[in-house]
Amino acid sequence: MTNTTTIDSKQFRKALGSFTTGVTVVTTRGVEGEDVGLTANSFNSVSLDPPMVLWSLDRKSSKAAAFMAADHFAVHILASDQEHVSKQFAKRGIDCFAGLAVERGHGDVPLLAGCSARFECRTSYRHDGGDHVIFVGEVAAFDSFGRAPLVFHGGNYSLLMKKTAEDAEDASSSFGDDWLGFLLGRAYFQMLMPLRAEVKRQGLDDVHYNILSALSAGEGRSVTELSRMVDFTGHRIGDEHFATLAARNLILVEDGELVRFTEAGRRYAIELMAAGKSAEADAAGELDFEEVRLLKLLLKRVIRATGHDLPDHWRKENIWRENSVWGAAGASGPSST
Amino acid sequence: MTNTTTIDSKQFRKALGSFTTGVTVVTTRGVEGEDVGLTANSFNSVSLDPPMVLWSLDRKSSKAAAFMAADHFAVHILASDQEHVSKQFAKRGIDCFAGLAVERGHGDVPLLAGCSARFECRTSYRHDGGDHVIFVGEVAAFDSFGRAPLVFHGGNYSLLMKKTAEDAEDASSSFGDDWLGFLLGRAYFQMLMPLRAEVKRQGLDDVHYNILSALSAGEGRSVTELSRMVDFTGHRIGDEHFATLAARNLILVEDGELVRFTEAGRRYAIELMAAGKSAEADAAGELDFEEVRLLKLLLKRVIRATGHDLPDHWRKENIWRENSVWGAAGASGPSST
């Protein structure tokens, strides 16, 4: 326990950082008519009737004079993709509004777009709060845009996942069904079932599917390279697999054993990609937009932490980006996230 | 845009809910010496010098009188596993402190354990805030326990994931390397590489590994059942795989084709489990405790959303819990999360 007779302000800040908050940008119109704004996470709701919100500002802030004089201010609750806005309004000595579209609200206060919610306020009180002033504003108008929020905790920006009743049930799992390897495998194989069924309808099997996938990551690889790429899935490729795909007119094995799609093969790979997008939509049926993003970021961290012995052509730098069926379609089509 | 001349308090609450907050329990000692406490998310920091925090309370609350009279209060920032505490202190007409260990702090205020941070305050101001009172307290002492926070957003409890610089880079992915199937597969196969290497050192292959895993989920299954369980991984089990495992004295195929571990087989399965725990620790190298939990919850949602055609013995109710090498070890050993 730390007594404040001997308070360490660094420790105190750290303890305060345990409280998670959204991030807001508060704006007003300065005494010279200039736009003023700053990043604050000291926002909170106060009153429902009348509708009031509050936030607090350091008395020593260069922007304090503007807010002390202003009759109106607006609070913008930032969305998860507005980290750059948060950073921009936290900087000193720059025009924070540079490059941002601004509308005018009550009291000619500048309003920003793209946020999660927005409150236009008339200053009701400026209360004493030690080295800060507590601004209480009566809400004259508000907008709610339903965007996922930018979140701040322990000095870091964070992402959110909603807890559900099912999540609570799962907390009682035993080792087996809570082991990450089991969960990854189940999720992977179950998600791929529709794709494998599709491949099977064409008289092909999992090995063929894996060859087509590896080829989709970049054509012109050799039989040996493709075999090594598929190797880490535990499937052994034999010459007969390439022979089957060639006989089905899906691939061409060129001189020097370089493998390419035929036109039919490329069409089929694109069909598989569409089936893959659909499988992703099904698999993400219990996740919202933000949670899908979160799951992918977490999986990418697992991928970065493992597989250091894999051949280089599986490292991200070299595949999936250029010259690729997936990459090309992904670039022009709607985002998959 | 909603003007507050026609304000809909439900819409207003919803807009306020866009602001993410931690959850606190604020406690004090009532005029009769009784313990008083309530759940609040209107907390925030105010001042660093002097150190001050604030929160606000509905004037109509049955607990308002106690806080209006009290010289001291304590704010507890709840940890992610304290949802039940949050709910308990939000209820009316019950003893909120029932079943909770209470210490005494400044002013004899009841202090709760298990939270993320705790602030003991002397009431400095009771400011006007419409239908609420804004309590500003000077912090006399504080504790910081570093536990992951309970988070509230949009009317739901949530979990947090820290954003990292690498996450930001990955936002620019093309379809291929951002496809959920690809990410799940990469994460799964890469995480399993050390286990597969271990199995290979024993002269066994992926099919053998999958048989041993399936058997670990519950012994006494038949050859046919085990084959169907492994089927969804795309590996075809042949009689020769069982023969090899039997010849290595790892399994016994009993009358009626029921398969069981031998003593050596059970020991080996437990070794594999230890290797599995170690592989999980490696895979989670870039994740903190809370993020591992989050990843698992998200994967479980993917699992729930897919694989509805799988045979029943892969559904959670029937496996991994009872009679299982993993389950038994998990129950007595440390939690894997």
XYZ file of C-alpha atoms in Angstrom, chain A residues 60-221:
162
model
C -1.730 24.226 -16.819
C -2.748 23.051 -20.307
C -2.156 25.602 -23.038
C -5.708 24.911 -24.133
C -7.287 25.519 -20.709
C -7.991 29.219 -21.387
C -10.108 28.381 -24.443
C -12.238 25.860 -22.554
C -12.553 28.128 -19.487
C -13.987 30.835 -21.732
C -16.137 28.645 -23.937
C -19.891 28.261 -23.561
C -19.914 25.104 -25.646
C -17.768 22.048 -26.246
C -18.176 18.756 -28.069
C -16.975 15.330 -26.941
C -16.126 12.702 -29.586
C -15.841 9.101 -28.440
C -13.231 7.720 -30.828
C -13.707 4.559 -32.889
C -11.201 1.694 -32.941
C -9.698 2.892 -36.241
C -9.076 6.431 -34.933
C -5.857 5.823 -33.028
C -4.188 8.361 -35.341
C -6.804 10.976 -34.368
C -6.142 10.288 -30.689
C -2.399 10.745 -31.253
C -2.850 13.849 -33.381
C -4.905 15.645 -30.723
C -2.468 14.634 -27.991
C 0.432 16.447 -29.699
C 1.504 19.965 -28.793
C 2.374 22.813 -31.099
C 0.673 21.451 -34.213
C -2.631 22.117 -35.936
C -4.541 19.117 -34.596
C -7.306 19.590 -37.142
C -4.972 19.353 -40.148
C -6.339 16.937 -42.727
C -9.612 16.301 -40.895
C -13.069 17.175 -42.201
C -14.817 19.490 -39.762
C -18.512 20.314 -39.444
C -19.949 23.022 -37.206
C -22.164 22.272 -34.236
C -23.787 24.216 -31.415
C -21.784 27.364 -30.607
C -19.838 26.913 -33.860
C -17.820 24.185 -32.179
C -15.835 21.987 -34.625
C -17.256 18.465 -35.010
C -15.233 15.499 -36.264
C -16.508 12.551 -38.278
C -15.815 8.817 -38.043
C -16.211 8.515 -34.291
C -18.319 6.096 -32.275
C -20.522 8.732 -30.589
C -20.554 12.497 -30.249
C -22.004 14.858 -27.629
C -22.562 18.578 -28.166
C -22.635 20.341 -24.817
C -23.311 23.687 -23.207
C -20.917 24.254 -20.303
C -22.924 23.948 -17.053
C -20.204 23.906 -14.401
C -16.469 24.279 -14.084
C -15.835 22.489 -10.801
C -12.677 22.484 -8.730
C -10.655 19.294 -9.013
C -7.177 19.915 -7.595
C -4.760 20.667 -10.425
C -7.566 19.971 -12.930
C -10.872 21.626 -13.753
C -13.916 19.373 -14.021
C -16.090 20.487 -16.938
C -19.724 19.453 -16.681
C -21.741 20.014 -19.840
C -25.434 19.718 -20.504
C -25.901 17.702 -23.666
C -27.743 19.752 -26.286
C -27.462 17.122 -29.028
C -25.805 13.782 -29.552
C -25.073 11.252 -32.291
C -24.473 7.557 -31.943
C -22.725 5.825 -34.859
C -22.320 2.334 -33.408
C -18.661 1.989 -34.388
C -16.361 -0.256 -32.351
C -14.497 1.822 -29.782
C -10.874 2.787 -29.301
C -9.912 1.610 -25.828
C -7.096 2.596 -23.490
C -5.722 0.565 -20.600
C -2.413 0.566 -18.764
C -0.905 3.048 -21.194
C -1.802 1.007 -24.287
C -4.456 1.116 -26.934
C -6.536 -2.062 -26.812
C -9.218 -3.993 -28.646
C -12.383 -5.369 -27.059
C -14.133 -8.709 -27.098
C -17.651 -8.986 -25.727
C -18.103 -11.702 -23.094
C -21.057 -14.025 -23.711
C -22.901 -16.505 -21.528
C -21.358 -19.380 -23.539
C -17.889 -18.022 -22.800
C -18.624 -18.221 -19.086
C -19.681 -21.876 -19.389
C -16.490 -22.752 -21.197
C -14.421 -21.461 -18.313
C -14.828 -24.822 -16.573
C -13.016 -26.802 -19.272
C -10.560 -29.568 -18.460
C -7.062 -29.591 -19.947
C -7.962 -31.584 -23.033
C -10.624 -29.364 -24.518
C -8.900 -26.207 -23.384
C -5.541 -27.046 -24.936
C -4.653 -24.516 -27.596
C -3.534 -27.217 -30.041
C -6.879 -28.982 -29.764
C -8.835 -25.756 -30.198
C -6.779 -24.633 -33.187
C -7.120 -28.044 -34.826
C -10.857 -28.292 -34.222
C -11.461 -24.775 -35.495
C -9.257 -25.329 -38.545
C -10.568 -28.720 -39.633
C -14.192 -27.827 -38.915
C -13.959 -24.576 -40.831
C -12.445 -26.416 -43.796
C -15.093 -29.143 -43.960
C -17.212 -27.411 -46.638
C -14.118 -26.826 -48.767
C -13.000 -30.409 -48.445
C -16.498 -31.583 -49.338
C -16.330 -29.406 -52.456
C -12.959 -30.864 -53.429
C -14.266 -34.367 -52.828
C -17.238 -33.699 -55.132
C -14.637 -33.116 -57.841
C -13.091 -36.482 -57.079
C -10.050 -34.862 -55.459
C -8.699 -35.273 -51.942
C -7.003 -33.218 -49.209
C -3.577 -33.542 -50.789
C -4.889 -32.138 -54.064
C -6.547 -29.326 -52.145
C -3.279 -28.507 -50.404
C -1.371 -28.471 -53.703
C -3.933 -26.091 -55.230
C -3.752 -23.862 -52.139
C 0.028 -23.758 -52.186
C -0.052 -22.972 -55.898
C -2.558 -20.190 -55.262
C 0.016 -18.587 -53.000
C 2.213 -18.016 -56.040
C 2.541 -19.887 -59.297
C 5.653 -21.138 -60.976
C 6.939 -23.170 -58.061
